XYZ file of C-alpha atoms in Angstrom:
740
model
C -132.890 49.930 -75.571
C -131.349 50.688 -79.201
C -134.091 50.129 -81.752
C -133.089 48.141 -84.318
C -132.256 49.780 -87.241
C -129.844 52.517 -84.527
C -128.381 48.525 -83.714
C -127.914 47.762 -87.152
C -125.946 50.891 -87.476
C -124.000 50.354 -84.842
C -123.122 47.147 -85.965
C -122.460 47.800 -89.724
C -120.301 50.469 -87.426
C -118.305 48.338 -85.788
C -117.874 44.839 -87.839
C -117.838 46.473 -91.477
C -120.851 44.449 -92.499
C -124.522 44.102 -93.133
C -127.250 41.944 -90.635
C -128.013 38.509 -92.075
C -131.637 40.107 -90.720
C -135.077 38.343 -92.199
C -137.324 38.791 -89.039
C -137.968 40.377 -86.513
C -137.606 37.429 -84.503
C -134.359 35.874 -85.989
C -133.033 39.716 -85.188
C -133.897 39.355 -81.782
C -132.028 35.814 -81.235
C -128.734 37.143 -83.876
C -129.567 40.070 -81.104
C -129.015 38.920 -77.969
C -126.310 36.532 -79.017
C -124.102 39.701 -80.665
C -124.669 42.152 -78.016
C -123.138 39.879 -76.228
C -120.544 38.654 -77.823
C -120.469 42.947 -78.206
C -119.887 43.580 -74.127
C -117.760 40.979 -73.499
C -115.703 42.797 -76.113
C -115.303 45.649 -74.747
C -116.170 43.875 -70.903
C -112.009 42.376 -72.226
C -110.637 45.742 -73.689
C -111.759 47.295 -70.709
C -110.266 44.843 -68.567
C -106.341 45.175 -70.385
C -105.955 48.511 -70.189
C -106.681 48.364 -66.959
C -104.865 45.571 -66.431
C -101.814 47.198 -68.899
C -102.107 49.657 -66.961
C -102.055 47.845 -62.624
C -98.687 46.648 -64.623
C -97.517 49.884 -64.680
C -97.677 51.103 -62.300
C -97.584 48.259 -59.272
C -93.536 48.076 -57.548
C -91.874 45.145 -58.899
C -90.079 43.804 -56.091
C -86.075 42.082 -55.693
C -85.748 40.623 -52.355
C -81.887 39.765 -53.221
C -83.279 36.456 -51.622
C -79.144 35.104 -51.159
C -77.565 38.111 -50.742
C -80.515 38.752 -47.149
C -80.975 34.981 -46.496
C -76.595 34.623 -45.998
C -76.129 38.516 -44.153
C -79.378 37.374 -41.488
C -78.737 33.508 -40.647
C -81.548 32.628 -43.006
C -79.947 30.224 -46.190
C -81.646 26.929 -45.354
C -84.862 27.704 -44.738
C -86.392 26.875 -47.684
C -88.498 29.417 -48.885
C -89.633 31.704 -51.347
C -90.121 34.800 -48.778
C -87.418 36.512 -48.024
C -86.866 36.221 -44.017
C -85.040 37.903 -42.127
C -83.704 38.765 -37.817
C -84.492 41.877 -36.478
C -82.420 44.579 -36.285
C -80.656 44.339 -39.154
C -80.762 45.854 -42.319
C -82.199 44.149 -45.303
C -82.081 45.646 -48.908
C -85.001 45.508 -51.089
C -84.912 46.469 -55.103
C -88.410 47.686 -56.937
C -89.375 50.267 -59.618
C -92.835 51.732 -60.885
C -93.073 55.154 -59.397
C -91.973 58.335 -61.312
C -88.636 59.809 -59.538
C -88.585 57.030 -56.927
C -85.806 58.490 -55.382
C -88.839 61.141 -52.903
C -90.978 61.349 -51.102
C -91.196 57.710 -50.488
C -92.529 56.731 -47.668
C -93.234 52.673 -46.152
C -95.957 50.782 -44.159
C -94.237 47.886 -42.420
C -97.206 45.193 -40.855
C -97.889 43.297 -38.564
C -101.155 40.778 -37.326
C -105.125 41.253 -37.637
C -105.426 44.880 -36.048
C -101.869 46.896 -36.648
C -101.187 50.663 -35.329
C -98.786 51.939 -33.832
C -99.755 51.931 -30.270
C -99.110 48.422 -30.246
C -95.768 48.813 -32.211
C -97.184 46.764 -35.470
C -97.327 49.250 -37.257
C -94.104 51.555 -38.831
C -94.241 54.446 -41.394
C -90.994 55.141 -42.524
C -89.610 57.708 -45.232
C -86.153 58.139 -46.461
C -83.265 59.452 -43.724
C -79.557 59.345 -44.698
C -78.333 56.517 -41.709
C -80.109 53.488 -39.756
C -82.684 55.040 -37.040
C -81.506 51.860 -34.049
C -84.399 52.564 -32.366
C -87.801 52.100 -34.582
C -87.714 51.756 -38.082
C -86.066 53.386 -41.237
C -84.995 53.236 -44.421
C -81.438 53.808 -46.060
C -81.382 55.082 -50.167
C -78.898 52.251 -51.494
C -79.333 53.909 -55.126
C -81.848 54.623 -57.471
C -82.499 55.579 -61.772
C -85.549 56.413 -63.182
C -88.010 53.755 -62.211
C -85.742 51.891 -59.765
C -84.477 52.303 -56.716
C -82.826 50.769 -54.106
C -83.526 50.368 -49.924
C -81.984 48.966 -47.018
C -84.783 48.915 -44.451
C -83.876 48.130 -41.009
C -86.174 47.250 -38.238
C -85.460 47.644 -34.540
C -83.956 45.304 -31.852
C -87.133 44.707 -29.954
C -89.729 44.900 -32.875
C -92.680 42.082 -33.599
C -91.467 38.564 -34.956
C -93.965 37.741 -37.361
C -95.283 37.449 -40.926
C -95.267 40.987 -42.551
C -96.712 43.116 -44.791
C -94.486 45.979 -46.382
C -96.356 48.998 -49.033
C -95.016 51.936 -50.164
C -96.619 55.337 -50.533
C -94.746 57.878 -53.028
C -96.780 61.249 -51.900
C -100.110 61.885 -52.100
C -100.774 58.288 -53.899
C -102.224 55.176 -52.045
C -99.658 53.406 -50.988
C -98.458 49.647 -53.409
C -97.503 46.249 -51.924
C -94.586 45.432 -52.199
C -95.385 42.104 -50.460
C -94.504 39.666 -48.054
C -91.404 39.219 -45.526
C -90.786 37.027 -42.584
C -89.170 39.099 -39.973
C -87.490 36.617 -36.593
C -85.791 37.081 -33.884
C -81.854 38.216 -33.680
C -78.971 36.222 -31.615
C -76.371 37.301 -33.659
C -77.521 41.018 -32.669
C -76.091 42.553 -29.358
C -78.994 44.677 -28.546
C -81.582 41.651 -28.623
C -83.520 39.483 -26.048
C -81.144 36.833 -27.460
C -78.114 37.947 -27.875
C -75.825 35.432 -27.316
C -72.111 36.787 -27.771
C -70.423 32.705 -28.196
C -70.793 32.127 -32.505
C -70.003 28.309 -31.338
C -73.211 28.213 -28.958
C -75.020 30.126 -31.677
C -74.621 27.463 -34.287
C -76.098 25.155 -32.593
C -78.747 25.855 -30.570
C -80.408 28.349 -33.109
C -79.310 26.233 -37.411
C -78.414 23.367 -35.892
C -80.878 21.220 -37.323
C -79.370 17.453 -35.785
C -79.844 16.867 -31.352
C -79.068 14.272 -28.925
C -81.816 13.570 -26.528
C -80.407 11.681 -23.350
C -82.510 8.379 -21.556
C -82.274 5.898 -19.059
C -81.332 6.897 -15.404
C -79.178 8.227 -13.314
C -76.829 4.716 -12.828
C -77.668 3.914 -16.952
C -77.150 7.016 -19.290
C -79.134 6.114 -23.070
C -78.599 8.354 -25.894
C -80.936 8.327 -29.580
C -81.241 11.408 -31.976
C -83.737 14.363 -32.501
C -83.630 15.810 -36.086
C -85.405 18.684 -35.472
C -85.154 20.248 -38.314
C -86.408 23.384 -38.120
C -85.332 24.751 -41.269
C -86.860 22.354 -43.376
C -90.061 23.357 -45.772
C -93.303 24.664 -44.535
C -92.220 24.334 -41.173
C -91.566 27.494 -40.591
C -95.360 28.744 -41.608
C -96.264 26.201 -39.359
C -94.440 27.512 -36.247
C -96.374 31.049 -37.227
C -99.381 29.311 -36.849
C -98.787 27.319 -33.801
C -98.546 31.776 -32.263
C -102.242 32.341 -33.986
C -104.112 29.316 -33.018
C -102.619 29.923 -29.214
C -105.471 30.301 -26.216
C -104.346 33.695 -26.080
C -103.973 34.710 -29.369
C -107.734 33.854 -29.314
C -108.756 35.825 -26.118
C -107.038 38.422 -27.238
C -105.095 39.064 -31.233
C -104.752 42.258 -31.005
C -102.987 42.442 -27.702
C -100.566 38.838 -27.996
C -99.090 39.963 -31.199
C -98.025 43.588 -29.221
C -95.994 40.863 -27.068
C -94.110 38.623 -29.367
C -91.330 41.288 -29.480
C -91.071 39.254 -25.626
C -89.059 36.076 -25.934
C -89.965 35.450 -22.096
C -94.087 35.622 -23.519
C -93.227 34.178 -26.291
C -91.612 31.171 -24.541
C -94.231 30.953 -22.533
C -97.053 30.752 -24.394
C -95.228 27.783 -27.353
C -94.385 25.567 -23.720
C -98.352 25.908 -23.432
C -100.133 25.317 -26.816
C -97.031 22.414 -28.195
C -99.303 20.098 -25.623
C -102.671 19.540 -26.356
C -104.733 19.781 -23.417
C -106.418 23.141 -23.172
C -105.567 24.915 -26.546
C -105.454 21.747 -29.773
C -102.463 22.326 -28.680
C -99.510 20.297 -31.266
C -99.127 17.267 -29.528
C -101.187 14.760 -27.092
C -98.965 13.924 -24.037
C -100.293 9.776 -23.665
C -98.538 7.557 -20.099
C -100.561 4.968 -20.740
C -98.300 2.122 -22.197
C -101.464 2.120 -25.203
C -101.115 4.414 -27.853
C -103.905 2.447 -29.821
C -104.867 4.980 -32.948
C -102.046 6.436 -32.383
C -98.229 6.096 -32.323
C -96.172 5.385 -29.022
C -93.786 8.209 -28.903
C -90.540 6.083 -28.405
C -91.417 5.830 -31.917
C -90.863 9.446 -32.946
C -87.227 10.156 -34.770
C -87.884 13.847 -35.630
C -90.069 16.804 -35.165
C -90.822 17.421 -38.740
C -93.613 14.690 -39.014
C -95.665 15.751 -35.925
C -95.384 19.559 -37.397
C -96.816 18.179 -40.415
C -99.380 16.047 -38.679
C -100.479 18.520 -36.799
C -101.152 21.020 -39.856
C -102.431 18.460 -42.382
C -104.746 17.084 -39.903
C -106.253 20.487 -39.445
C -104.681 21.605 -36.512
C -105.485 18.111 -34.734
C -103.485 17.171 -32.385
C -100.961 14.227 -32.647
C -101.000 11.305 -31.388
C -99.005 10.569 -28.977
C -96.151 12.345 -26.859
C -93.594 11.773 -23.541
C -91.698 14.567 -22.033
C -88.576 13.709 -24.784
C -90.863 14.255 -27.672
C -92.647 17.943 -26.224
C -89.275 18.966 -25.466
C -88.422 18.764 -29.263
C -91.078 19.780 -30.700
C -90.492 23.582 -28.546
C -86.791 23.016 -29.660
C -87.249 23.561 -32.967
C -90.121 25.261 -32.974
C -87.892 28.382 -30.699
C -84.956 26.957 -32.974
C -87.083 27.817 -36.059
C -88.287 31.691 -34.533
C -84.540 32.279 -33.685
C -84.781 31.854 -29.483
C -81.643 29.570 -28.725
C -83.165 25.891 -27.515
C -82.018 23.265 -25.904
C -82.396 20.118 -24.175
C -81.848 19.184 -21.142
C -82.941 15.977 -19.347
C -82.969 15.677 -15.640
C -82.310 11.860 -14.317
C -84.541 11.511 -11.082
C -86.662 14.185 -11.659
C -89.713 14.723 -8.963
C -92.949 15.697 -9.630
C -93.902 17.458 -6.090
C -97.889 18.056 -6.812
C -98.309 19.224 -3.952
C -95.832 22.362 -3.348
C -93.864 20.720 -0.437
C -90.686 20.664 -2.081
C -90.884 16.452 -0.807
C -91.881 13.708 -3.003
C -93.506 10.232 -0.948
C -93.745 7.058 -2.842
C -95.360 4.718 -1.075
C -94.717 0.532 -0.669
C -96.762 -1.992 1.181
C -95.693 -5.189 3.265
C -93.632 -6.942 0.386
C -93.039 -4.416 -1.365
C -94.008 -3.488 -4.027
C -94.338 0.426 -5.225
C -98.123 1.537 -4.001
C -99.138 4.391 -6.501
C -100.506 6.363 -3.579
C -100.165 10.084 -3.652
C -100.072 13.030 -7.265
C -95.613 12.842 -6.419
C -93.541 10.764 -8.330
C -89.909 10.762 -9.778
C -89.617 9.500 -12.826
C -86.381 7.990 -13.935
C -85.705 10.472 -16.332
C -87.855 14.117 -17.613
C -86.723 16.162 -20.124
C -87.544 20.155 -20.549
C -85.928 22.521 -22.613
C -83.858 25.969 -21.711
C -84.189 28.738 -23.776
C -81.240 31.545 -24.014
C -82.644 35.714 -23.225
C -82.647 38.197 -20.752
C -84.808 38.587 -18.234
C -85.360 41.806 -18.412
C -88.349 41.686 -15.394
C -85.902 40.590 -12.883
C -82.987 42.147 -13.891
C -79.456 41.661 -14.597
C -78.686 38.319 -12.811
C -81.639 36.553 -13.693
C -80.567 36.615 -17.942
C -79.596 33.708 -20.090
C -80.941 29.903 -19.549
C -83.740 30.047 -18.559
C -86.502 26.728 -17.339
C -89.636 26.298 -20.148
C -91.341 22.611 -19.897
C -94.033 21.920 -22.092
C -95.191 18.424 -20.726
C -98.121 18.975 -19.308
C -97.942 18.306 -15.581
C -99.749 21.438 -13.365
C -101.495 23.693 -13.882
C -100.060 27.056 -14.611
C -102.039 30.735 -14.898
C -105.217 27.800 -14.585
C -103.373 26.471 -18.466
C -100.529 23.657 -18.918
C -97.509 26.042 -19.110
C -94.074 25.687 -17.515
C -91.706 28.582 -17.106
C -90.126 30.410 -18.252
C -88.029 29.932 -14.920
C -84.526 31.511 -14.376
C -81.959 28.902 -14.080
C -80.370 31.002 -11.963
C -82.902 31.950 -9.385
C -83.665 28.178 -9.123
C -79.699 27.819 -7.746
C -80.242 30.743 -5.121
C -83.623 29.174 -4.308
C -85.341 32.282 -5.512
C -88.617 30.453 -6.068
C -90.816 32.631 -5.298
C -90.100 34.951 -8.902
C -91.447 34.272 -12.249
C -92.903 32.145 -13.206
C -92.774 28.380 -11.686
C -89.337 28.079 -9.461
C -90.903 25.988 -7.265
C -92.327 23.201 -9.530
C -88.408 23.568 -11.350
C -86.669 23.941 -7.844
C -88.682 20.789 -6.570
C -88.312 18.752 -9.874
C -84.141 19.074 -8.825
C -83.533 18.999 -5.271
C -86.556 17.983 -3.519
C -86.466 15.558 -0.559
C -87.495 11.978 -0.814
C -88.743 10.240 2.028
C -90.173 6.843 1.812
C -93.268 5.396 3.681
C -94.501 1.560 4.484
C -98.714 1.891 3.733
C -100.684 -0.152 5.367
C -104.029 -0.367 3.201
C -105.889 -1.968 6.709
C -105.794 0.638 8.614
C -104.193 3.493 6.675
C -101.494 3.704 8.704
C -98.072 4.906 6.796
C -94.784 4.497 8.684
C -91.573 6.035 7.687
C -89.015 3.632 6.413
C -86.137 5.954 5.459
C -85.796 10.151 4.384
C -82.757 10.673 1.391
C -81.847 14.534 0.122
C -79.656 13.320 -2.705
C -82.135 11.231 -5.039
C -83.556 14.350 -7.007
C -81.888 15.485 -9.315
C -79.462 13.168 -11.098
C -76.328 13.990 -14.030
C -78.486 16.641 -15.694
C -77.512 16.897 -18.826
C -77.019 18.064 -22.938
C -75.707 17.673 -25.632
C -72.042 19.036 -26.562
C -71.504 22.722 -28.511
C -70.086 20.902 -32.112
C -69.883 17.977 -30.571
C -72.285 13.818 -29.659
C -71.733 14.323 -26.167
C -73.075 14.395 -23.254
C -72.214 18.294 -20.248
C -73.778 17.285 -17.550
C -74.888 20.908 -16.244
C -76.190 19.494 -12.604
C -74.228 22.621 -11.008
C -76.122 24.694 -12.904
C -78.969 24.098 -11.085
C -77.773 23.550 -8.021
C -74.567 23.170 -5.558
C -73.131 20.002 -4.564
C -75.257 17.817 -3.156
C -75.096 16.902 0.886
C -73.089 20.263 1.096
C -73.401 22.453 3.759
C -74.706 25.037 0.975
C -76.879 22.941 -0.696
C -79.022 22.125 2.235
C -79.036 26.250 3.158
C -80.639 26.904 -0.456
C -83.350 24.467 0.079
C -83.897 25.065 3.833
C -84.363 29.391 2.265
C -87.014 27.704 -0.685
C -88.740 26.445 1.816
C -89.205 29.488 3.786
C -89.973 31.896 1.037
C -92.679 29.336 0.774
C -94.044 29.932 3.543
C -93.115 25.796 4.711
C -90.531 26.673 7.730
C -92.108 26.625 10.127
C -95.782 25.096 8.803
C -97.025 21.904 10.142
C -95.982 19.349 7.273
C -98.289 15.557 7.629
C -95.945 13.939 5.579
C -92.702 15.789 7.135
C -91.485 12.759 9.546
C -90.563 13.281 13.401
C -87.849 13.979 14.909
C -87.099 10.039 16.865
C -88.082 8.542 13.743
C -85.445 10.315 11.102
C -82.365 10.032 13.667
C -83.216 5.899 14.281
C -80.318 3.925 12.203
C -81.519 0.769 10.813
C -79.591 -2.717 11.623
C -78.833 -3.383 8.063
C -78.117 -2.158 4.760
C -78.651 -4.036 0.867
C -77.969 -3.012 -2.899
C -79.074 -4.903 -5.543
C -76.107 -5.363 -8.098
C -75.908 -6.731 -11.589
C -74.276 -9.999 -12.770
C -74.006 -10.093 -16.084
C -75.694 -7.825 -19.249
C -78.359 -6.170 -18.906
C -79.455 -7.008 -22.734
C -83.248 -7.261 -23.979
C -83.678 -11.599 -25.155
C -81.534 -11.755 -22.115
C -82.194 -13.151 -18.647
C -81.632 -11.364 -15.340
C -78.764 -12.039 -13.302
C -78.927 -9.632 -10.020
C -77.715 -10.009 -6.785
C -78.998 -9.068 -3.718
C -76.545 -8.182 -1.036
C -77.847 -7.232 2.643
C -75.294 -7.197 5.192
C -75.780 -6.592 9.185
C -74.391 -3.552 10.615
C -75.104 -4.782 14.461
C -72.656 -6.432 16.457
C -75.460 -8.598 17.363
C -77.479 -11.349 14.718
C -80.051 -10.097 12.603
C -83.562 -12.674 11.310
C -84.508 -10.849 8.187
C -87.288 -11.423 6.226
C -86.914 -10.037 3.251
C -90.637 -9.899 0.419
C -89.369 -9.532 -3.026
C -90.735 -7.988 -6.000
C -90.251 -7.145 -10.011
C -92.288 -4.952 -11.933
C -92.392 -3.986 -16.078
C -92.383 0.403 -14.932
C -92.963 3.407 -17.471
C -90.172 5.772 -17.410
C -92.075 7.313 -14.727
C -91.553 4.484 -12.838
C -95.316 4.317 -12.866
C -95.615 0.154 -12.686
C -97.437 -1.942 -15.452
C -96.559 -5.452 -15.490
C -96.018 -8.046 -12.094
C -93.127 -9.699 -13.329
C -91.647 -12.211 -10.506
C -91.777 -12.536 -6.830
C -90.296 -13.676 -4.066
C -89.970 -13.866 -0.282
C -86.075 -15.379 2.121
C -85.671 -15.823 5.303
C -81.949 -15.198 6.753
C -79.829 -14.853 8.756
C -76.837 -12.662 9.908
C -74.190 -12.885 11.634
C -72.761 -9.836 13.632
C -71.542 -7.718 10.513
C -72.146 -10.718 7.892
C -72.608 -9.731 4.300
C -74.555 -12.421 2.752
C -75.102 -12.455 -1.051
C -78.707 -13.501 -3.189
C -78.501 -14.481 -6.303
C -81.456 -13.223 -8.437
C -82.253 -14.599 -11.132
C -85.526 -13.697 -13.724
C -85.523 -15.631 -17.417
C -86.065 -13.867 -20.468
C -90.492 -15.909 -21.471
C -90.953 -14.776 -17.963
C -90.142 -10.721 -18.025
C -91.008 -10.759 -22.757
C -94.666 -10.023 -22.410
C -94.925 -8.229 -19.327
C -91.724 -5.609 -20.473
C -92.806 -2.319 -21.757
C -91.405 -0.338 -24.331
C -89.215 1.819 -21.809
C -87.588 -0.937 -21.354
C -87.188 -0.925 -17.802
C -88.098 -3.095 -14.485
C -88.218 -1.824 -11.103
C -86.794 -4.300 -7.914
C -87.669 -4.202 -4.731
C -87.043 -5.988 -1.268
C -88.938 -4.823 1.659
C -86.612 -5.775 4.484
C -88.871 -6.913 7.470
C -85.714 -7.023 10.401
C -86.725 -9.001 13.968
C -87.273 -6.086 16.792
C -85.363 -3.173 14.413
C -86.870 -1.238 11.363
C -88.163 -1.554 7.676
C -85.564 -1.230 5.268
C -86.159 -1.432 1.834
C -83.377 -1.589 -0.827
C -84.822 -0.835 -4.937
C -83.315 -0.873 -8.134
C -84.639 0.889 -11.435
C -83.809 -1.118 -14.498
C -83.350 0.298 -17.922
C -82.593 -2.769 -20.836
C -80.409 -2.562 -23.661
C -82.028 -3.228 -27.263
C -79.030 -4.899 -29.392
C -76.675 -3.002 -32.209
C -78.224 -1.163 -35.517
C -75.008 -1.007 -37.685
C -74.528 1.879 -39.945
C -72.250 1.722 -43.076
C -71.886 4.913 -45.331
C -70.459 2.421 -49.110
C -68.765 5.419 -50.455
C -67.585 9.499 -50.293
C -71.072 12.139 -49.695
C -71.339 14.567 -51.505
C -74.111 17.284 -52.666
C -76.272 16.155 -55.177
C -74.745 12.536 -56.455
C -76.492 9.506 -54.935
C -74.507 7.498 -52.282
C -75.253 4.059 -51.069
C -75.883 3.353 -46.582
C -75.711 -0.021 -45.820
C -78.700 -1.848 -41.986
C -77.337 -4.148 -40.858
C -78.772 -6.099 -37.575
C -78.257 -9.598 -36.135
C -81.359 -11.482 -35.467
C -80.379 -11.802 -31.175
C -82.792 -14.044 -29.372
C -83.534 -17.716 -30.288
C -86.203 -17.802 -32.332
C -88.020 -15.456 -35.064
C -88.620 -12.101 -35.169
C -90.873 -11.149 -37.952
C -92.483 -7.540 -39.069
C -89.176 -5.951 -39.458
C -89.302 -2.240 -40.061
C -86.806 0.294 -40.961
C -86.957 3.949 -40.579
C -84.217 6.397 -41.938
C -84.191 10.104 -41.975
C -81.558 13.214 -41.510
C -82.887 16.838 -43.437
C -80.333 17.676 -45.812
C -79.995 13.930 -46.525
C -83.708 12.658 -47.529
C -87.202 13.277 -48.141
C -89.098 13.117 -45.635
C -88.710 9.555 -44.211
C -88.189 6.548 -45.641
C -89.673 3.510 -44.743
C -88.033 0.388 -45.420
C -90.325 -3.516 -44.898
C -87.927 -6.774 -43.959
C -88.598 -10.186 -43.882
C -88.719 -11.808 -40.626
C -85.636 -13.398 -39.036
C -84.460 -16.330 -37.997
C -82.399 -16.756 -34.300
C -79.054 -15.473 -35.386
C -80.052 -14.667 -38.332
C -78.077 -10.928 -39.488
C -79.994 -8.277 -42.124
C -78.886 -5.951 -44.624
C -80.112 -2.869 -46.399
C -79.441 -0.795 -48.504
C -80.815 2.492 -49.694
C -79.644 5.332 -51.657
C -78.949 8.965 -50.316
C -78.631 12.419 -52.464
C -77.453 14.723 -50.258
C -78.524 18.318 -50.580
C -76.512 21.074 -48.634
C -72.384 19.970 -47.306
C -71.177 19.874 -44.428
C -71.795 16.986 -40.994
C -75.004 15.860 -41.515
C -76.470 13.222 -39.087
C -78.492 9.872 -39.942
C -81.209 8.762 -38.193
C -82.360 4.532 -37.920
C -85.653 3.341 -36.381
C -85.913 -0.430 -36.472
C -88.715 -2.352 -34.760
C -90.329 -5.355 -35.356
C -92.317 -7.926 -33.322
C -89.430 -8.625 -30.554
C -88.206 -5.345 -29.724
C -89.547 -1.786 -30.637
C -88.077 1.537 -31.927
C -83.631 0.197 -31.738
C -82.790 3.625 -32.191
C -78.898 4.625 -33.267
C -77.928 7.544 -35.922
C -74.479 8.782 -37.995
C -72.476 11.045 -39.092
C -71.936 11.787 -42.965
C -69.401 14.189 -44.192
C -70.843 15.488 -46.565
C -68.455 17.454 -49.214
C -69.570 19.453 -52.269
């Protein structure tokens, strides 16, 4: 410690005044204050000089964000961080080094423990030309204290967030900052290269999509806002990768495999569902959605992904197949993998892997939930475009991925990628999940009568043309449907299609294997005495009576007596029964070759409270022919919601207000209440606009107006979802052409 006199001399020398000290007690109190002040001053001076030194030597980086984004097709991202695509050069300028153009070594690294062996660390110096095999830097220009560099990454670089540093001579590396590297479908060397530029625009850059639903006899559609470039979606997508089971089990290996779209597609098909890994969306097919949102109420992926992040990465409640597929589309397009949604109508879920699905009915015609097999009215999955180096060039192109948790694959709920070409050719042994995807589009159906008292099942009939109808996706550049059924299988019922089916069974070892669900030969060859079908007589709209005709025809030359048991159930789109709506029985006699029609009316009050938000009703008639075989007649009916109308009242211009009007007329003879209108649209609105609408009396019309301020020119889509106590999730969309 300083002595009293030494301290006086020191303070006087520093501050130029004498200390007013009258006693040692006062001095030491004053000493503590002054000495603390003295130390603080010294530290502050030292910090300032060090800070000045660091600021003077730390490189300042100009990432040329606009120019690079334009060249790399990343301008739509709303980020202050550089986002570029692999296999393509980007430019940056930095200063703070002496003789900057000489002896510079760049370091690009990603992941938790970067290394050259895992291709997560690259060191490279300045060269005369860009390398096609690895990372490289080419000098663009330099001055006394700054340098402009063009940096190129290899076509097969690991994607993700990189840290970039520079080292001059023997000095320590200095950070230039971070950037995000994505897949590059515009680059011919990339595994996701897509030669058709219009398809690149649609399957990577388009934020709006159309998802097809309903059933094969009544295809409907609704819009979806993928929103892959909005807000914080890119960071959330990177977080999804870092929260997968693969990453948690072995983060170094997981990151090193992120150069491969095949690997990432499989990982993300698992992470979008929440079954194994606290992924993004929790599935629910119960018809009851307490504690979450009805899956049919979602209109975009952004709200789902943001909710997942805000909750601390807890699964979002709830989703069904189109939600899983739409969210996976968002994630894969965000990362640069061309992706689209696919809807398969009459989609089989073959739980036992025998390429056949079994449906059971009781004597009254009720569909029984017996066995794990099922046929859904529709199912939505994904196709992503990339090379299959593991299978060979003929299997490259569109690959099937399915994030809906149906069956485990490799011990967790993931599905794909399965080569679409392999599915069409019956090459079901190839990776991944070929048998399951093949069955979804081409299984045979077996219909059984089951007696619960005896446990006996009797084959009613089998059908090889039921599964996989009107497989649909959105057209490129248009709001229209494209049928891709022939890309999955040969013409239904053709000799080639049957040949491929037998080929697939043989590859699975099922050709000569005893199959308890396979009918005996004599059962297959039995011909029914009558035929039947349900015809619609009138409109199929929620709020109106349902009018049908049961048409029965005697196929024989002698009279037939038939006892008919009929039922109608509300169902989910998976055809799972929920509530019985109606039942009836009739006994009829059909003269030789005679056809008769029997009218059926199910009144709105009968089904109003029983209908699910899927608006589906299954009507069945089990016909017991005296001294003949049973005949099953069934029809799955989708009821339409009433229309809503959108009008843009004026010209839509960038950064200018434009008024929009949404109109809805109550079509039923009673009041509707609890009316809510939800609106969203990328580059038209920030987030989701929610508007409350007063109750509407019978036939009353509502007109709701709100303002948009478009942020970007071009064709944009406005999505509207209207709900009330009598109608759930009436959806529509409108294209808004925004000009500068």
